PDB file of C-alpha atoms and ligand atoms in Angstrom:
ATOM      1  CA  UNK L   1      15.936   4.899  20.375  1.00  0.00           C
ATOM      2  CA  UNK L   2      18.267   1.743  18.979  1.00  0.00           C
ATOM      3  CA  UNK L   3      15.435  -0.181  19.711  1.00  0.00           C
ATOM      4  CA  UNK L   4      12.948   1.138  17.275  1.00  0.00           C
ATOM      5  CA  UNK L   5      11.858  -0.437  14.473  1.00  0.00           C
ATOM      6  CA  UNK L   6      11.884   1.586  11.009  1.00  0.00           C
ATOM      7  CA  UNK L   7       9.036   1.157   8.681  1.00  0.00           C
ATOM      8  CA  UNK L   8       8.688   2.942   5.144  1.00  0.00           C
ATOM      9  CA  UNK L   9       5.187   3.731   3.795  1.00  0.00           C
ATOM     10  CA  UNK L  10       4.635   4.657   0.074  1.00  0.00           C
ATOM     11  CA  UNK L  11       1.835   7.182  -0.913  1.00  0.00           C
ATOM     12  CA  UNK L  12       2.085   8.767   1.996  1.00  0.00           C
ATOM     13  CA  UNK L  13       0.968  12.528   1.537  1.00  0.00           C
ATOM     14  CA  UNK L  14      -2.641  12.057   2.083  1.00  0.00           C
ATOM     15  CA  UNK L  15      -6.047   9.312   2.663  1.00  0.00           C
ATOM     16  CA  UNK L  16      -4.948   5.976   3.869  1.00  0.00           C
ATOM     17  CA  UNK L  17      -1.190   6.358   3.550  1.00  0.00           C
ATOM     18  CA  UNK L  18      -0.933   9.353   6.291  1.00  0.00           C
ATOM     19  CA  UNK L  19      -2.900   7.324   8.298  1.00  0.00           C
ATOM     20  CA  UNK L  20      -0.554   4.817   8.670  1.00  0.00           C
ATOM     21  CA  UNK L  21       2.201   7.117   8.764  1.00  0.00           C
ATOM     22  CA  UNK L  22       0.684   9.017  11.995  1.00  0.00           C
ATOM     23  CA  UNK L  23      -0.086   5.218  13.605  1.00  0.00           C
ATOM     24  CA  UNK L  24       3.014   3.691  13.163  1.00  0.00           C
ATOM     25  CA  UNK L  25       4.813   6.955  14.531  1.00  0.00           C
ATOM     26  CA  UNK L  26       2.410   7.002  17.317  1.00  0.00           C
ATOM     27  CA  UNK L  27       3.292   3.281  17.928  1.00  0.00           C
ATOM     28  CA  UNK L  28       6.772   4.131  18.057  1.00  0.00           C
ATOM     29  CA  UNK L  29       8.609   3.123  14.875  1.00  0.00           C
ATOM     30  CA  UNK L  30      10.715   5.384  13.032  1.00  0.00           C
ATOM     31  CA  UNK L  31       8.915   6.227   9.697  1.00  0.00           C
ATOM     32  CA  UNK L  32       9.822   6.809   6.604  1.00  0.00           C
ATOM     33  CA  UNK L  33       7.324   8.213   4.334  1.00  0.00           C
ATOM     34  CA  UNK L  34       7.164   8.927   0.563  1.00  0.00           C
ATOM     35  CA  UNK L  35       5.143  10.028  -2.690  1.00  0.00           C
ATOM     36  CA  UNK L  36       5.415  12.438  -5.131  1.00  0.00           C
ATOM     37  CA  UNK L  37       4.655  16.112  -2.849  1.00  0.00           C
ATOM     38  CA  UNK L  38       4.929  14.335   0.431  1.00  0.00           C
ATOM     39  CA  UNK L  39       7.273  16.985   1.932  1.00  0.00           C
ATOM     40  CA  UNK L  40       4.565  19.357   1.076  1.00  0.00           C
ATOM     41  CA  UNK L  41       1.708  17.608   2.927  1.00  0.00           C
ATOM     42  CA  UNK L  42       0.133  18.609   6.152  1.00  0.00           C
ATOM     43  CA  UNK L  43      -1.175  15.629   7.248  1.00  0.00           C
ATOM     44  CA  UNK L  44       1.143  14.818  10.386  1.00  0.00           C
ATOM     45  CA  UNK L  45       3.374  16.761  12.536  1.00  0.00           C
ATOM     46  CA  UNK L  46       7.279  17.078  12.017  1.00  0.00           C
ATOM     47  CA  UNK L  47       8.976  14.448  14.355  1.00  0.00           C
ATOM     48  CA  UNK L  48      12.161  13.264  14.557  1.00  0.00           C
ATOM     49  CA  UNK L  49      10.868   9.332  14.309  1.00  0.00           C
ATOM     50  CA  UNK L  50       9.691  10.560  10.517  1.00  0.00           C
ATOM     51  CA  UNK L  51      11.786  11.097   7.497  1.00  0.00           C
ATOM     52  CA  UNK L  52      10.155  12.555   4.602  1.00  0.00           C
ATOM     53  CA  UNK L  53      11.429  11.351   0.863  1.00  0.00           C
ATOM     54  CA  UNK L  54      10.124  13.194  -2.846  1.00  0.00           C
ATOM     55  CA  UNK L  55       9.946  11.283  -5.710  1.00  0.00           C
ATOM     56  CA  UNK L  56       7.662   9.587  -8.041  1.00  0.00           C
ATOM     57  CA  UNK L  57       7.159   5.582  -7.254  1.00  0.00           C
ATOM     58  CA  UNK L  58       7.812   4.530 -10.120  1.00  0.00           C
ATOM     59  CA  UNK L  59      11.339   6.001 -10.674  1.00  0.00           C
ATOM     60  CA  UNK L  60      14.059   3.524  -8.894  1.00  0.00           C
ATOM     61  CA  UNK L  61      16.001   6.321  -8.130  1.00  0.00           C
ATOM     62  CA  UNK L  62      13.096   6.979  -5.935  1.00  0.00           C
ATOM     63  CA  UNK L  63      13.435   3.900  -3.521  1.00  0.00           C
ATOM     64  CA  UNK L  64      17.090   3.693  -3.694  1.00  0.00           C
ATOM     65  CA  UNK L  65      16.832   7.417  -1.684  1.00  0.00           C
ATOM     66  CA  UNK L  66      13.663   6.023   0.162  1.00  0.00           C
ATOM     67  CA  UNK L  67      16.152   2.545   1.474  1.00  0.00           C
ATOM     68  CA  UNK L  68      19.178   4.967   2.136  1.00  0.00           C
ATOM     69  CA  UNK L  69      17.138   7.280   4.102  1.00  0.00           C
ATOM     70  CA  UNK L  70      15.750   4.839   6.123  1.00  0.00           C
ATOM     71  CA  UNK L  71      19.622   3.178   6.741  1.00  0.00           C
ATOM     72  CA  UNK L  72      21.314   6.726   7.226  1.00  0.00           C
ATOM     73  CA  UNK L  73      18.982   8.101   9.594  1.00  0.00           C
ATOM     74  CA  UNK L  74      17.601   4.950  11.463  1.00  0.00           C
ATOM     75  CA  UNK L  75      19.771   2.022  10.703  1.00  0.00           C
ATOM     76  CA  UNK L  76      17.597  -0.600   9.613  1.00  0.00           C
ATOM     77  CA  UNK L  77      14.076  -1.731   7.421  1.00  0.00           C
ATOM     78  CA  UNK L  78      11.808  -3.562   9.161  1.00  0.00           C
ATOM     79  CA  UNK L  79       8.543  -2.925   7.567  1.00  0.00           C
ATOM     80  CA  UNK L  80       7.269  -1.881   4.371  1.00  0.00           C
ATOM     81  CA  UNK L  81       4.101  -0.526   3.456  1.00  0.00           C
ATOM     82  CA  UNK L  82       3.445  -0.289  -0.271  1.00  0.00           C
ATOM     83  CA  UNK L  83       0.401   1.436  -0.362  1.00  0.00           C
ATOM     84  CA  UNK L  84       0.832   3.755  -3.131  1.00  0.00           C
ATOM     85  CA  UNK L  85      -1.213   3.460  -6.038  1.00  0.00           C
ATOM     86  CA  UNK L  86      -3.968   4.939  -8.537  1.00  0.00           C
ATOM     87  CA  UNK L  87      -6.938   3.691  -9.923  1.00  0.00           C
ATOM     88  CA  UNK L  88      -9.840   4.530 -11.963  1.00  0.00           C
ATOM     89  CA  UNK L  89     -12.678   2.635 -13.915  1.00  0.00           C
ATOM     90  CA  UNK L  90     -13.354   2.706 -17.623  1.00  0.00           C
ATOM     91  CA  UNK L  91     -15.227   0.481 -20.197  1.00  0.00           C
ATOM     92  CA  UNK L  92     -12.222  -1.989 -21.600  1.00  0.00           C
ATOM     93  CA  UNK L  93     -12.075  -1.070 -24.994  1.00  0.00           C
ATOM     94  CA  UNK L  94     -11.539   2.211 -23.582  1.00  0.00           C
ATOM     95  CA  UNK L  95      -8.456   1.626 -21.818  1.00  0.00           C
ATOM     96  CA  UNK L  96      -5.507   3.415 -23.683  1.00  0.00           C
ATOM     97  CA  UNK L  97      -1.528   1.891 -23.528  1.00  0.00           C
ATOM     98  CA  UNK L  98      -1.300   4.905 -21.872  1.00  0.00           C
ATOM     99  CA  UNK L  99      -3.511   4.295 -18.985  1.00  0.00           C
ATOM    100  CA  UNK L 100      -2.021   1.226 -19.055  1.00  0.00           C
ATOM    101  CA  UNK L 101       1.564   2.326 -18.441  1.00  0.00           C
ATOM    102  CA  UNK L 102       0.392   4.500 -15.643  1.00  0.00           C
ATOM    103  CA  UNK L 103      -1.037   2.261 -13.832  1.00  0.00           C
ATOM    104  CA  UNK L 104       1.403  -0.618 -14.294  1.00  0.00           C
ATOM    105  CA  UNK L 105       4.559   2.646 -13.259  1.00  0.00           C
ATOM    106  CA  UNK L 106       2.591   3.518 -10.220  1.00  0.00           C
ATOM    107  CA  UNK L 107       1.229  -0.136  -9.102  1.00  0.00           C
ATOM    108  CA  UNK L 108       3.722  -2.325 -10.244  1.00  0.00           C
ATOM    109  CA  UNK L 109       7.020  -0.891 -10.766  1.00  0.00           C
ATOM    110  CA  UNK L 110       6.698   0.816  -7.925  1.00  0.00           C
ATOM    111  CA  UNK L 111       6.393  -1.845  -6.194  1.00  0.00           C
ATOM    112  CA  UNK L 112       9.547  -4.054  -7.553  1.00  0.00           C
ATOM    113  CA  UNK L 113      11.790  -1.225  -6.897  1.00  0.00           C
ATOM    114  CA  UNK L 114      11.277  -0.729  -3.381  1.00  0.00           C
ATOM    115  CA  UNK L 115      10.151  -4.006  -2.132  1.00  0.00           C
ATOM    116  CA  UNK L 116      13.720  -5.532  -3.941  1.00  0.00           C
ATOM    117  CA  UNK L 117      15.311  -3.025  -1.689  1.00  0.00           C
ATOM    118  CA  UNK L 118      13.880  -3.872   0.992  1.00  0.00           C
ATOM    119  CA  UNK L 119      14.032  -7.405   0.892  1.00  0.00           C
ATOM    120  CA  UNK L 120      17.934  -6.972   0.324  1.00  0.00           C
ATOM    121  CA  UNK L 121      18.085  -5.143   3.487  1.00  0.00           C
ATOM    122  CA  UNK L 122      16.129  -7.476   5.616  1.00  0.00           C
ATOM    123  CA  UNK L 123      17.782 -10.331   4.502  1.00  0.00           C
ATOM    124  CA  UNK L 124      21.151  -9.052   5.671  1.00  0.00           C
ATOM    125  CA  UNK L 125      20.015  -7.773   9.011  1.00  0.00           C
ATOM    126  CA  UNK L 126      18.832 -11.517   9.317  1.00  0.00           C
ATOM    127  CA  UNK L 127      15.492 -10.420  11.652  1.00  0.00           C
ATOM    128  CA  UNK L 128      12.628 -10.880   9.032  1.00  0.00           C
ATOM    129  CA  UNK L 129      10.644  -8.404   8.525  1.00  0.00           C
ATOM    130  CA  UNK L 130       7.150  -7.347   7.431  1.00  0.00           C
ATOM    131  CA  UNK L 131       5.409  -5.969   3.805  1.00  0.00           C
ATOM    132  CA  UNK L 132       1.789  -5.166   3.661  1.00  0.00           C
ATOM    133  CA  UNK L 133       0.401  -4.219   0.135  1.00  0.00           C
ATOM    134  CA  UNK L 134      -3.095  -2.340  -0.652  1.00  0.00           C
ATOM    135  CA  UNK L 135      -4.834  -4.194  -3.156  1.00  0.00           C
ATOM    136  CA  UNK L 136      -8.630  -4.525  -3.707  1.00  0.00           C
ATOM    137  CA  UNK L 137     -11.413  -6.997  -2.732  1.00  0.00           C
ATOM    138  CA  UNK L 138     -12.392  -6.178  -7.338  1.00  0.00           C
ATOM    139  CA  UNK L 139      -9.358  -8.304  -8.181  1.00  0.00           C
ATOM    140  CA  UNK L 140     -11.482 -11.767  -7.422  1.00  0.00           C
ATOM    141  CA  UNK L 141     -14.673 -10.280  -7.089  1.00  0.00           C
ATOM    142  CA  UNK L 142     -15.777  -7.550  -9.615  1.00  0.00           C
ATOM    143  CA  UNK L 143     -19.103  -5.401  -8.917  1.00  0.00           C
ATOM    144  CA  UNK L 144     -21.072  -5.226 -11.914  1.00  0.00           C
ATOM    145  CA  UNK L 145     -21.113  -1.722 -13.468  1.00  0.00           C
ATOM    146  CA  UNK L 146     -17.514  -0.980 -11.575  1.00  0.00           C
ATOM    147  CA  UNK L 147     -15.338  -1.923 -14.845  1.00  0.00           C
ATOM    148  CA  UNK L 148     -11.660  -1.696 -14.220  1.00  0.00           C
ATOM    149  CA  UNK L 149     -10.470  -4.638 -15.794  1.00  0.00           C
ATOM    150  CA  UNK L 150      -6.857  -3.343 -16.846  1.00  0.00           C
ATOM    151  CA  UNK L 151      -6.359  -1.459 -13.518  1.00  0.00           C
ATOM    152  CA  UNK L 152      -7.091  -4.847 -11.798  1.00  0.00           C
ATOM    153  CA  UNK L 153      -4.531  -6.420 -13.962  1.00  0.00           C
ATOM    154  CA  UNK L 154      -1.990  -4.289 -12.150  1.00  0.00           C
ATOM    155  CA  UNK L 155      -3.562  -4.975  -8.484  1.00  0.00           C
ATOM    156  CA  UNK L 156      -3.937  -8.206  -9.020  1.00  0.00           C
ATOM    157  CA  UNK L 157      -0.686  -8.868 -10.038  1.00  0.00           C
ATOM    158  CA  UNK L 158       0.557  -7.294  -6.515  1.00  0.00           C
ATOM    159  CA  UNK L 159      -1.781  -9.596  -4.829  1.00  0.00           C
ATOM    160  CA  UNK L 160      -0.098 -12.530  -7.207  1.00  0.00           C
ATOM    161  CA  UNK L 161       3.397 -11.386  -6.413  1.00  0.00           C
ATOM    162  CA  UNK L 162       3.087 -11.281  -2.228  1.00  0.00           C
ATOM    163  CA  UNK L 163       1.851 -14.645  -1.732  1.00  0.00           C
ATOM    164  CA  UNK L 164       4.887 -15.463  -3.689  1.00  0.00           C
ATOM    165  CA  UNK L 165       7.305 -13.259  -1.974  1.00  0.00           C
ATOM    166  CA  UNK L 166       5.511 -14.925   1.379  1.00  0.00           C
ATOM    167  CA  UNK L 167       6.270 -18.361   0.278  1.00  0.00           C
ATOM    168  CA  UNK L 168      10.232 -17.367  -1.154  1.00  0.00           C
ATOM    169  CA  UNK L 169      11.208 -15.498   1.919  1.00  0.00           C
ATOM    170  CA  UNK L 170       9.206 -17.566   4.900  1.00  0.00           C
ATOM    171  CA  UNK L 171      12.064 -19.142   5.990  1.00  0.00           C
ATOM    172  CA  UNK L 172      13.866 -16.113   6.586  1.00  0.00           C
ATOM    173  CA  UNK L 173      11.205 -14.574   8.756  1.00  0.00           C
ATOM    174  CA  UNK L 174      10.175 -11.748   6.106  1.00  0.00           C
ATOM    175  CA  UNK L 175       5.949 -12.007   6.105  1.00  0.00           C
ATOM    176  CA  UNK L 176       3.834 -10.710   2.645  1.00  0.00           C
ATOM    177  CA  UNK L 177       0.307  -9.622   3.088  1.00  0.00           C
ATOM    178  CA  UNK L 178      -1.760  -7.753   1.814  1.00  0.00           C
ATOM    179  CA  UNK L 179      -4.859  -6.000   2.997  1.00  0.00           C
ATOM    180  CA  UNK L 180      -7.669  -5.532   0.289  1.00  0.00           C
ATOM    181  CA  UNK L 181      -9.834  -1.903   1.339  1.00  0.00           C
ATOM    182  CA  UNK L 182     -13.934  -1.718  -0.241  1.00  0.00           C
ATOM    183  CA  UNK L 183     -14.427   1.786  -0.426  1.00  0.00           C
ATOM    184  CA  UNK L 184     -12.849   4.137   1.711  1.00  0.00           C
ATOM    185  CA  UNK L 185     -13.154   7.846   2.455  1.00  0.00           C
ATOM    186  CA  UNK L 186     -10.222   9.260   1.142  1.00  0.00           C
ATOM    187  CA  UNK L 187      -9.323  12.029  -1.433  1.00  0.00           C
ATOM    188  CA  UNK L 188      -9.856   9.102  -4.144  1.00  0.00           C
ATOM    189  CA  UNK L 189     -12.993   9.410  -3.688  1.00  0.00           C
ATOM    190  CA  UNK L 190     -13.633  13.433  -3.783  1.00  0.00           C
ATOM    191  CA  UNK L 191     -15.985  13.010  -6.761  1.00  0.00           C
ATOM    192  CA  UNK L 192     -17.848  10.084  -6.325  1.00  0.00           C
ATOM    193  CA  UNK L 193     -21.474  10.656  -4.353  1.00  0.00           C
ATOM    194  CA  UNK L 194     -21.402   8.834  -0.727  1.00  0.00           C
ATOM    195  CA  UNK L 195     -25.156   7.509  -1.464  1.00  0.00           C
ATOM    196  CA  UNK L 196     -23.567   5.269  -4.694  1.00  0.00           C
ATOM    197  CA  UNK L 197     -20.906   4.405  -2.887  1.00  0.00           C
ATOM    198  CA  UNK L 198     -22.340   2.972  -0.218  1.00  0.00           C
ATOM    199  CA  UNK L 199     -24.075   0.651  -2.051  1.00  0.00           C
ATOM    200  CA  UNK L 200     -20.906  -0.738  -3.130  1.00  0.00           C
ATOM    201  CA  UNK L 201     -20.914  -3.337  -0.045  1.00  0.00           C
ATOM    202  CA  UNK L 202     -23.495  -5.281   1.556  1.00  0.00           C
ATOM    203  CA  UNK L 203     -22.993  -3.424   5.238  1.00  0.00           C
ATOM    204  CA  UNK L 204     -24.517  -0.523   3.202  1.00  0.00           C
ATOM    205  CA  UNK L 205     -21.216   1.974   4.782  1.00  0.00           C
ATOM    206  CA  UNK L 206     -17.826   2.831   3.616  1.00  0.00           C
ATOM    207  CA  UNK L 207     -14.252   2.657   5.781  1.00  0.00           C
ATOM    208  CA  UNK L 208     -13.095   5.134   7.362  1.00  0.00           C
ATOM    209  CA  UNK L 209      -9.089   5.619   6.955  1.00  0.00           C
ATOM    210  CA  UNK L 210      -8.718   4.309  10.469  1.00  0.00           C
ATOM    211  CA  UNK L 211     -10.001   0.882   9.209  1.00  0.00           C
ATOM    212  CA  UNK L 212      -7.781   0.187   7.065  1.00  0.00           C
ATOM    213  CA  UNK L 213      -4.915   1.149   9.223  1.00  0.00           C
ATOM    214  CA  UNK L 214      -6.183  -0.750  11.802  1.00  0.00           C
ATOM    215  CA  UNK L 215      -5.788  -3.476   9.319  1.00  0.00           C
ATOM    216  CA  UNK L 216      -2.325  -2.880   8.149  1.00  0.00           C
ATOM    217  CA  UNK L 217      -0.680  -2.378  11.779  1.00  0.00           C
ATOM    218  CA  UNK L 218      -2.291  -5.862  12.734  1.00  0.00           C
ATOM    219  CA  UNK L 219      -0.927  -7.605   9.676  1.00  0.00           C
ATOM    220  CA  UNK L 220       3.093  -5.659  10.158  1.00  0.00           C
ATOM    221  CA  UNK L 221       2.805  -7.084  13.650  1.00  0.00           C
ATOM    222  CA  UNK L 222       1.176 -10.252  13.397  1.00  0.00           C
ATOM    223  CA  UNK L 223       4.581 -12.480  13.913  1.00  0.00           C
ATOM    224  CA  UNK L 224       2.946 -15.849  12.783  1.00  0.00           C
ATOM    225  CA  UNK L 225       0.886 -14.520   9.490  1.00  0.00           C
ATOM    226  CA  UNK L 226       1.700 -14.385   6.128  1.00  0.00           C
ATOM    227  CA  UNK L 227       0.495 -14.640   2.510  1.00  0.00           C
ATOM    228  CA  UNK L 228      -2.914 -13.390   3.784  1.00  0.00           C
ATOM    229  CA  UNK L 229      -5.503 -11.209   2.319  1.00  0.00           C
ATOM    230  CA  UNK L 230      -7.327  -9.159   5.101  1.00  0.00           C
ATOM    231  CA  UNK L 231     -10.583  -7.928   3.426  1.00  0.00           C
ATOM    232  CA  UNK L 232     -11.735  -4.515   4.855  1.00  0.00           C
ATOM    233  CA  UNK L 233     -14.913  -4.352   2.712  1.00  0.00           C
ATOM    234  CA  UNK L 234     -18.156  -4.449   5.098  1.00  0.00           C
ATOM    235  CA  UNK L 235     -18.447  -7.886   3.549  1.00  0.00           C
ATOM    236  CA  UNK L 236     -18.053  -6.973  -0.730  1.00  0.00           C
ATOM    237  CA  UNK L 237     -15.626 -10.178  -1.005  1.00  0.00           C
ATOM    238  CA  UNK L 238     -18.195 -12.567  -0.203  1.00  0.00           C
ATOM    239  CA  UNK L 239     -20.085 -11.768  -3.885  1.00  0.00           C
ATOM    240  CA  UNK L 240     -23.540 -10.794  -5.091  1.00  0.00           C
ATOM    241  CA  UNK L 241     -26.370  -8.785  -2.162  1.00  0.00           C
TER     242      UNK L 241
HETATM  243  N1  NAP T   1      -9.890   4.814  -1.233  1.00  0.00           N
HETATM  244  C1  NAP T   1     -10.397   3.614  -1.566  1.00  0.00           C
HETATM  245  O1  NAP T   1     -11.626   3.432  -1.618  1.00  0.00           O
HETATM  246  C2  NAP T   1      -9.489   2.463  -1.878  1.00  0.00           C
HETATM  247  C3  NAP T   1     -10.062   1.194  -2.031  1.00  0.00           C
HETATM  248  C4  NAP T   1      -9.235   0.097  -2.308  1.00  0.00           C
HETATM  249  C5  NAP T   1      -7.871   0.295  -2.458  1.00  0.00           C
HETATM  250  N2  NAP T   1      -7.346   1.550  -2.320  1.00  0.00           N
HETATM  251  C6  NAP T   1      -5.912   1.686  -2.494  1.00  0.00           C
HETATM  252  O2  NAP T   1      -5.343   2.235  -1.326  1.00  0.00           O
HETATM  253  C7  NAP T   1      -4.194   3.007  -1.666  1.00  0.00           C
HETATM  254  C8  NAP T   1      -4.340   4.419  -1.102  1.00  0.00           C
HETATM  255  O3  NAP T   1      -5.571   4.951  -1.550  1.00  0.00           O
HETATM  256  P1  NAP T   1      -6.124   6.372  -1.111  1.00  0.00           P
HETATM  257  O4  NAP T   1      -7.587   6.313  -1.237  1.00  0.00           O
HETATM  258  O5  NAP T   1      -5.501   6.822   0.172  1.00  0.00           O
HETATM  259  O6  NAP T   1      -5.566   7.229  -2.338  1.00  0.00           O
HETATM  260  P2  NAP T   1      -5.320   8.784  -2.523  1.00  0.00           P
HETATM  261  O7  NAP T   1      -6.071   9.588  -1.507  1.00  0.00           O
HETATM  262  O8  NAP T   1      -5.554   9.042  -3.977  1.00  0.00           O
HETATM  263  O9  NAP T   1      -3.750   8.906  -2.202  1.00  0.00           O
HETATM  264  C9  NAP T   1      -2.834   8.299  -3.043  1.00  0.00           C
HETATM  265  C10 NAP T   1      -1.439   8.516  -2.502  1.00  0.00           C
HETATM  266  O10 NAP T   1      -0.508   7.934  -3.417  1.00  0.00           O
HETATM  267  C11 NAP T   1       0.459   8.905  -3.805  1.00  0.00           C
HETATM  268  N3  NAP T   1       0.817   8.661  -5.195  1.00  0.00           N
HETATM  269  C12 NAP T   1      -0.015   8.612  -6.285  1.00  0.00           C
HETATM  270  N4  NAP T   1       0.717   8.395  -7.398  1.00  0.00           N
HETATM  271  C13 NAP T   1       2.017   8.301  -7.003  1.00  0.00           C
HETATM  272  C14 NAP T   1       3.241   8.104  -7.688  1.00  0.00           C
HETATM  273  N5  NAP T   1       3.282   7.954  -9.023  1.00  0.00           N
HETATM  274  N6  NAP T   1       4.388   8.077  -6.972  1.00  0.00           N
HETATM  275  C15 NAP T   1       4.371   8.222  -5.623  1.00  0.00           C
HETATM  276  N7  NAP T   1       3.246   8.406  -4.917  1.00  0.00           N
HETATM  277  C16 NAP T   1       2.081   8.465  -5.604  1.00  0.00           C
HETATM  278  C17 NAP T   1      -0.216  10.262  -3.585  1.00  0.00           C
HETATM  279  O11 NAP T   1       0.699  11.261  -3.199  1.00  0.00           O
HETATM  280  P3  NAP T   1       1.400  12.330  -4.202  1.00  0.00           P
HETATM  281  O12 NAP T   1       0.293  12.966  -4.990  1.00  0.00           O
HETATM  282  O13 NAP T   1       2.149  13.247  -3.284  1.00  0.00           O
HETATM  283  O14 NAP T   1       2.321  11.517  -5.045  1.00  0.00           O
HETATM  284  C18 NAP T   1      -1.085   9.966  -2.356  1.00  0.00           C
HETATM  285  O15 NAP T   1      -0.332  10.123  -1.170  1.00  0.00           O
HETATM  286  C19 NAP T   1      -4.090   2.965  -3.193  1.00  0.00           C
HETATM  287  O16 NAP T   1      -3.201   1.928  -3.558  1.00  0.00           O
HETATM  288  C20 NAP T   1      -5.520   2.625  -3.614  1.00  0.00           C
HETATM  289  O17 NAP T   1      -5.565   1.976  -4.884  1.00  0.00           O
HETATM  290  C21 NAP T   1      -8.121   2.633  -2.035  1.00  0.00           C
END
């Protein structure tokens, strides 16, 4: 049980992040997993690997109970998984300052509180350590029609931020990634016709959840990889089809 290694995963209650929270238990970490309702969500089975933390992303008191969990129950942080995060498309000029404070509370501030936390933490256990971040394949390559120009602001700046964090904290064996999901079949989604969607990469399909956890577990484990973008987009990176 010592031996385990604890990971935290943000926006946990449902779609891609209770898919990593049911792989990386499976895989044997302890997990510690977090959004708003997550202690309401069904998506995985009680276990006592997983920890389950309330609270709103973009509050710090929020991560400072999501780091303390993970030390009082489990002992250490060795992975972090920042996957929460909202976004939606709108004509620019139609972007309010209050769409943009959402977005930049939920995807940005949300991020600097926990991952500060965590990078405290690793760098006194002295064993590195792993962050994956979901971003988006839009940042660099927007789809024509798909306008979310101030909600890439906020994703791109997380993509911006890890390959600094990767650079800052190499020598100490802490690795930034992120991995950048086309569409995939989640609850963000619920709305949005399949057919449209899947025109939205050139493979013609959309991910299934287990793609992009596929993706993250590679990149948390990966031991020589970091400041990388892992596109899981059927090919919607590579520009115009
Ligand atoms: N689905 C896609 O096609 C796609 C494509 C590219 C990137 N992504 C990114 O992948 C990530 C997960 O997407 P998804 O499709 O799984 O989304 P989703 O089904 O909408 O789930 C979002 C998760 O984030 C949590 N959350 C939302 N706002 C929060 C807040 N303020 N504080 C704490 N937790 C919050 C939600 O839980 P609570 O309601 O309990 O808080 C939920 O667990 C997001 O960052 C998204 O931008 C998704």
């Amino acid at each position: 049980m010592q031996d385990r290694k604890t990971a935290i995963i943000t926006g946990a209650s449902q779609g891609i992040g209770a898919g990593i929270v049911n792989a990386f238990v499976e895989r044997g970490y302890n997990v510690v997993a977090t959004s708003r309702q997550v202690s309401a969500s069904s998506a995985f089975r009680a276990s006592g690997q997983l920890a389950l933390v309330d609270g709103d992303i973009g509050d710090p008191e929020t991560a400072r109970k999501v780091a303390e969990t993970a030390i009082s129950r489990f002992g250490t942080i060795d992975a972090l998984v920042n996957n929460a995060g909202i976004f939606f498309t709108k004509p620019f000029i139609d972007y309010t300052m209050e769409d943009f404070r959402r977005l930049s509370s939920t995807n940005l501030e949300g991020f600097i509180h926990l991952t500060q936390r965590v990078v405290k933490q690793m760098l006194a256990q002295k064993t590195g350590g792993s962050i994956v971040s979901i971003t988006t394949p839009l940042i660099d390559h927007p789809i024509a029609g798909l306008s979310a120009s101030v909600a890439m602001m906020t994703k791109g700046g997380i993509d911006a931020i890890s390959k600094n964090l990767a650079m800052e904290y190499a020598r100490d064996g802490i690795r930034v990634n992120t991995v950048a999901p086309g569409v995939v079949d989640t609850p963000l989604h619920k709305d949005n016709p399949k057919d449209f969607l899947k025109t939205l990469s050139p493979m013609g399909s959309i991910s299934d959840v287990q793609d992009i956890v596929d993706a993250v577990v590679y990149l948390t484990e990966a031991r020589h990889v970091t400041g990388e973008v892992l596109n899981v987009d059927g090919g919607a990176h590579l520009g115009k089809w």
